Amino acid sequence: MLLAGSLLPGLAQALEVSVAGVFPGKAILVVENGPPRTVAVGQKSPEGIKVLAVESDRAMLEIDGKRRSVRIGQQTSVSGDSGGTSVTLNADLRGHFIAGGAINGTSVRFMVDTGATNLVMGPGEARRLGIDPSRGEAGYAQTANGAVRTFRLKLDTVRIGDVTVHNVDAEVTATDMPFILLGMSVLNRFEMQRDGDKMTLKKRF
């Protein structure tokens, strides 16, 4: 299975967790809209989520020391310290940095793109997030793959891990994309440090 890069576990990180299924002694977890992971009772997922017990329709999870009973199909958000200021990302096998987070409170997946002027998403993601592109200003966005036609608008909140920024410039393209591009309208608010296959984003303001 090819896995995208993920957020490192830690107390300052918020996680969106759902239970996709259970069977004797194991639970199937989905973290930050990532790939399903089968985790045995008493074991932890790579994100640090421990499965304490399973029942017919739910799993008891421990996340950063907090216990949650989560039904199959239910999603729960668990935060550690309120208000993180940094997040560390791991590169995937193609060298891309993928991050879980949220836009206006709805969970999404980002791909870091320093070649993108703003945060960029496709129309499918915009609909899922309740965003009407036609309310934006028509224009073009610069991405690593060149210029694309877009509608420009503002997002109230963007969260990467447990770090939140507000009033973010974003653009919706005419065609769908595999990820929401985390462009410079967000990245300019962070100090970026790269060490091999790790990237740390530290909030400036």
mmCIF file of C-alpha atoms in Angstrom:
data_model
loop_
_atom_site.group_PDB
_atom_site.id
_atom_site.type_symbol
_atom_site.label_atom_id
_atom_site.label_comp_id
_atom_site.label_asym_id
_atom_site.label_seq_id
_atom_site.Cartn_x
_atom_site.Cartn_y
_atom_site.Cartn_z
ATOM 1 C CA MET A 1 0.000 0.000 0.000
ATOM 2 C CA LEU A 2 1.329 3.426 -0.932
ATOM 3 C CA LEU A 3 0.965 5.824 1.956
ATOM 4 C CA ALA A 4 1.083 9.587 1.744
ATOM 5 C CA GLY A 5 3.138 11.611 4.207
ATOM 6 C CA SER A 6 1.430 12.189 7.540
ATOM 7 C CA LEU A 7 1.475 14.495 10.497
ATOM 8 C CA LEU A 8 3.707 13.380 13.299
ATOM 9 C CA PRO A 9 1.848 12.520 16.507
ATOM 10 C CA GLY A 10 2.099 14.899 19.409
ATOM 11 C CA LEU A 11 0.119 16.586 22.136
ATOM 12 C CA ALA A 12 -0.166 19.855 20.210
ATOM 13 C CA GLN A 13 -1.902 18.161 17.287
ATOM 14 C CA ALA A 14 -5.606 17.831 16.535
ATOM 15 C CA LEU A 15 -6.724 14.584 14.909
ATOM 16 C CA GLU A 16 -9.925 13.760 13.034
ATOM 17 C CA VAL A 17 -10.521 10.044 13.661
ATOM 18 C CA SER A 18 -13.273 7.704 12.488
ATOM 19 C CA VAL A 19 -13.917 3.977 12.896
ATOM 20 C CA ALA A 20 -14.558 2.300 9.543
ATOM 21 C CA GLY A 21 -15.218 -1.150 11.000
ATOM 22 C CA VAL A 22 -14.497 -3.633 13.780
ATOM 23 C CA PHE A 23 -13.911 -7.354 14.050
ATOM 24 C CA PRO A 24 -12.700 -9.551 16.929
ATOM 25 C CA GLY A 25 -9.668 -7.963 18.558
ATOM 26 C CA LYS A 26 -9.170 -5.282 15.892
ATOM 27 C CA ALA A 27 -10.542 -1.967 14.629
ATOM 28 C CA ILE A 28 -10.228 -0.269 11.243
ATOM 29 C CA LEU A 29 -9.323 3.393 11.750
ATOM 30 C CA VAL A 30 -9.286 6.332 9.337
ATOM 31 C CA VAL A 31 -7.209 9.302 10.498
ATOM 32 C CA GLU A 32 -7.433 12.733 8.799
ATOM 33 C CA ASN A 33 -9.142 11.181 5.725
ATOM 34 C CA GLY A 34 -6.079 8.983 5.199
ATOM 35 C CA PRO A 35 -6.024 5.304 4.183
ATOM 36 C CA PRO A 36 -7.815 2.795 6.478
ATOM 37 C CA ARG A 37 -5.517 1.124 9.014
ATOM 38 C CA THR A 38 -6.231 -2.114 10.885
ATOM 39 C CA VAL A 39 -5.068 -1.802 14.500
ATOM 40 C CA ALA A 40 -5.214 -4.624 17.054
ATOM 41 C CA VAL A 41 -6.455 -4.126 20.610
ATOM 42 C CA GLY A 42 -3.564 -2.933 22.760
ATOM 43 C CA GLN A 43 -1.663 -1.596 19.743
ATOM 44 C CA LYS A 44 -1.213 1.929 18.371
ATOM 45 C CA SER A 45 -1.570 3.344 14.872
ATOM 46 C CA PRO A 46 1.377 5.286 13.357
ATOM 47 C CA GLU A 47 -0.384 8.475 14.519
ATOM 48 C CA GLY A 48 -0.316 7.269 18.141
ATOM 49 C CA ILE A 49 -3.978 6.208 18.442
ATOM 50 C CA LYS A 50 -4.345 3.186 20.735
ATOM 51 C CA VAL A 51 -7.208 0.711 20.437
ATOM 52 C CA LEU A 52 -8.272 -0.208 23.980
ATOM 53 C CA ALA A 53 -11.259 -2.446 23.191
ATOM 54 C CA VAL A 54 -13.798 -3.284 20.490
ATOM 55 C CA GLU A 55 -17.511 -4.065 20.689
ATOM 56 C CA SER A 56 -20.029 -5.026 18.033
ATOM 57 C CA ASP A 57 -20.606 -1.461 16.828
ATOM 58 C CA ARG A 58 -17.781 0.645 18.259
ATOM 59 C CA ALA A 59 -14.188 0.893 19.430
ATOM 60 C CA MET A 60 -12.708 2.408 22.572
ATOM 61 C CA LEU A 61 -9.737 4.562 21.564
ATOM 62 C CA GLU A 62 -7.033 6.401 23.485
ATOM 63 C CA ILE A 63 -5.635 9.525 21.819
ATOM 64 C CA ASP A 64 -3.030 11.616 23.644
ATOM 65 C CA GLY A 65 -4.211 10.086 26.921
ATOM 66 C CA LYS A 66 -7.893 10.832 26.228
ATOM 67 C CA ARG A 67 -10.383 7.958 25.920
ATOM 68 C CA ARG A 68 -13.189 8.077 23.373
ATOM 69 C CA SER A 69 -15.880 5.530 22.520
ATOM 70 C CA VAL A 70 -16.363 5.876 18.754
ATOM 71 C CA ARG A 71 -19.166 4.144 16.841
ATOM 72 C CA ILE A 72 -18.654 2.700 13.369
ATOM 73 C CA GLY A 73 -19.025 5.557 10.893
ATOM 74 C CA GLN A 74 -18.691 8.236 13.573
ATOM 75 C CA GLN A 75 -15.924 10.844 13.389
ATOM 76 C CA THR A 76 -14.360 12.440 16.434
ATOM 77 C CA SER A 77 -11.915 15.314 16.782
ATOM 78 C CA VAL A 78 -9.394 15.150 19.606
ATOM 79 C CA SER A 79 -6.994 17.970 20.386
ATOM 80 C CA GLY A 80 -4.145 18.166 22.816
ATOM 81 C CA ASP A 81 -2.984 21.594 23.947
ATOM 82 C CA SER A 82 -5.212 24.373 22.612
ATOM 83 C CA GLY A 83 -3.540 26.378 19.903
ATOM 84 C CA GLY A 84 -0.500 24.765 18.345
ATOM 85 C CA THR A 85 2.168 26.892 16.693
ATOM 86 C CA SER A 86 4.064 24.334 14.600
ATOM 87 C CA VAL A 87 3.530 21.131 12.670
ATOM 88 C CA THR A 88 5.973 18.632 11.155
ATOM 89 C CA LEU A 89 5.244 16.848 7.874
ATOM 90 C CA ASN A 90 6.839 13.765 6.316
ATOM 91 C CA ALA A 91 7.473 13.482 2.572
ATOM 92 C CA ASP A 92 5.800 10.641 0.695
ATOM 93 C CA LEU A 93 7.665 8.333 -1.691
ATOM 94 C CA ARG A 94 7.447 10.951 -4.463
ATOM 95 C CA GLY A 95 8.812 13.706 -2.235
ATOM 96 C CA HIS A 96 5.469 15.446 -1.725
ATOM 97 C CA PHE A 97 4.463 16.776 1.692
ATOM 98 C CA ILE A 98 0.876 15.815 2.541
ATOM 99 C CA ALA A 99 -0.953 17.222 5.575
ATOM 100 C CA GLY A 100 -4.288 16.615 7.243
ATOM 101 C CA GLY A 101 -6.266 19.608 8.403
ATOM 102 C CA ALA A 102 -9.521 21.479 7.924
ATOM 103 C CA ILE A 103 -11.097 24.368 6.025
ATOM 104 C CA ASN A 104 -13.863 26.228 7.834
ATOM 105 C CA GLY A 105 -14.125 23.270 10.237
ATOM 106 C CA THR A 106 -14.379 20.478 7.619
ATOM 107 C CA SER A 107 -11.581 17.898 7.366
ATOM 108 C CA VAL A 108 -9.418 17.998 4.222
ATOM 109 C CA ARG A 109 -6.058 16.795 2.874
ATOM 110 C CA PHE A 110 -3.449 19.306 1.698
ATOM 111 C CA MET A 111 -0.364 18.977 -0.482
ATOM 112 C CA VAL A 112 2.340 21.597 0.053
ATOM 113 C CA ASP A 113 2.980 23.511 -3.199
ATOM 114 C CA THR A 114 5.397 26.430 -2.892
ATOM 115 C CA GLY A 115 4.763 27.175 -6.580
ATOM 116 C CA ALA A 116 1.108 28.019 -5.909
ATOM 117 C CA THR A 117 0.340 31.666 -5.130
ATOM 118 C CA ASN A 118 -2.713 30.826 -3.007
ATOM 119 C CA LEU A 119 -4.489 27.846 -1.531
ATOM 120 C CA VAL A 120 -6.018 26.053 -4.554
ATOM 121 C CA MET A 121 -8.828 23.481 -4.662
ATOM 122 C CA GLY A 122 -10.994 21.814 -7.287
ATOM 123 C CA PRO A 123 -14.760 22.314 -7.703
ATOM 124 C CA GLY A 124 -15.585 18.972 -6.076
ATOM 125 C CA GLU A 125 -13.831 19.912 -2.851
ATOM 126 C CA ALA A 126 -15.424 23.359 -2.965
ATOM 127 C CA ARG A 127 -18.899 21.797 -3.124
ATOM 128 C CA ARG A 128 -18.068 19.431 -0.262
ATOM 129 C CA LEU A 129 -16.944 22.410 1.814
ATOM 130 C CA GLY A 130 -20.071 24.413 0.993
ATOM 131 C CA ILE A 131 -18.129 26.992 -1.043
ATOM 132 C CA ASP A 132 -19.798 28.626 -4.065
ATOM 133 C CA PRO A 133 -17.017 29.441 -6.575
ATOM 134 C CA SER A 134 -19.309 31.757 -8.556
ATOM 135 C CA ARG A 135 -19.163 34.224 -5.674
ATOM 136 C CA GLY A 136 -15.440 34.610 -6.241
ATOM 137 C CA GLU A 137 -13.524 36.804 -8.664
ATOM 138 C CA ALA A 138 -12.566 35.129 -11.952
ATOM 139 C CA GLY A 139 -8.844 34.959 -12.663
ATOM 140 C CA TYR A 140 -5.828 32.667 -13.025
ATOM 141 C CA ALA A 141 -3.698 30.877 -10.425
ATOM 142 C CA GLN A 142 -0.028 29.984 -10.750
ATOM 143 C CA THR A 143 0.780 26.423 -9.655
ATOM 144 C CA ALA A 144 3.831 24.203 -10.039
ATOM 145 C CA ASN A 145 2.199 22.847 -13.226
ATOM 146 C CA GLY A 146 1.497 26.264 -14.723
ATOM 147 C CA ALA A 147 -1.375 28.764 -14.816
ATOM 148 C CA VAL A 148 -4.964 27.536 -14.397
ATOM 149 C CA ARG A 149 -8.289 29.416 -14.571
ATOM 150 C CA THR A 150 -9.834 29.976 -11.146
ATOM 151 C CA PHE A 151 -12.316 31.867 -9.008
ATOM 152 C CA ARG A 152 -10.682 33.780 -6.143
ATOM 153 C CA LEU A 153 -12.213 34.056 -2.686
ATOM 154 C CA LYS A 154 -11.415 34.223 1.040
ATOM 155 C CA LEU A 155 -11.547 31.374 3.561
ATOM 156 C CA ASP A 156 -12.397 32.129 7.181
ATOM 157 C CA THR A 157 -10.144 29.463 8.732
ATOM 158 C CA VAL A 158 -7.535 26.991 7.537
ATOM 159 C CA ARG A 159 -6.103 24.435 9.967
ATOM 160 C CA ILE A 160 -2.969 22.362 9.393
ATOM 161 C CA GLY A 161 -2.626 19.830 12.195
ATOM 162 C CA ASP A 162 -3.426 21.962 15.250
ATOM 163 C CA VAL A 163 -2.256 25.260 13.733
ATOM 164 C CA THR A 164 -4.997 27.605 12.509
ATOM 165 C CA VAL A 165 -4.748 30.695 10.312
ATOM 166 C CA HIS A 166 -7.575 33.025 9.322
ATOM 167 C CA ASN A 167 -8.752 35.077 6.328
ATOM 168 C CA VAL A 168 -6.842 33.050 3.730
ATOM 169 C CA ASP A 169 -6.751 33.851 0.001
ATOM 170 C CA ALA A 170 -7.909 30.810 -1.983
ATOM 171 C CA GLU A 171 -8.824 29.851 -5.535
ATOM 172 C CA VAL A 172 -11.181 27.242 -6.989
ATOM 173 C CA THR A 173 -10.142 25.726 -10.319
ATOM 174 C CA ALA A 174 -12.411 24.544 -13.135
ATOM 175 C CA THR A 175 -11.222 20.916 -12.858
ATOM 176 C CA ASP A 176 -10.900 18.580 -9.874
ATOM 177 C CA MET A 177 -7.547 17.887 -8.238
ATOM 178 C CA PRO A 178 -6.306 14.948 -6.106
ATOM 179 C CA PHE A 179 -5.321 17.281 -3.264
ATOM 180 C CA ILE A 180 -5.967 20.813 -2.094
ATOM 181 C CA LEU A 181 -2.759 22.726 -2.797
ATOM 182 C CA LEU A 182 -1.325 24.503 0.229
ATOM 183 C CA GLY A 183 0.105 27.563 -1.511
ATOM 184 C CA MET A 184 1.960 30.665 -0.397
ATOM 185 C CA SER A 185 -1.113 32.505 0.941
ATOM 186 C CA VAL A 186 -0.844 30.001 3.811
ATOM 187 C CA LEU A 187 2.853 29.124 3.748
ATOM 188 C CA ASN A 188 3.917 32.796 3.973
ATOM 189 C CA ARG A 189 2.484 32.774 7.485
ATOM 190 C CA PHE A 190 4.981 30.125 8.544
ATOM 191 C CA GLU A 191 8.717 29.706 8.839
ATOM 192 C CA MET A 192 9.517 26.620 6.764
ATOM 193 C CA GLN A 193 12.429 24.385 7.719
ATOM 194 C CA ARG A 194 13.276 21.261 5.746
ATOM 195 C CA ASP A 195 15.509 18.473 7.014
ATOM 196 C CA GLY A 196 15.694 15.611 4.533
ATOM 197 C CA ASP A 197 12.217 14.110 4.214
ATOM 198 C CA LYS A 198 10.792 16.232 7.043
ATOM 199 C CA MET A 199 9.359 19.748 6.845
ATOM 200 C CA THR A 200 8.496 21.847 9.902
ATOM 201 C CA LEU A 201 6.074 24.754 9.605
ATOM 202 C CA LYS A 202 6.280 27.254 12.482
ATOM 203 C CA LYS A 203 3.586 29.913 12.655
ATOM 204 C CA ARG A 204 4.821 33.510 12.287
ATOM 205 C CA PHE A 205 1.607 35.323 13.255
#
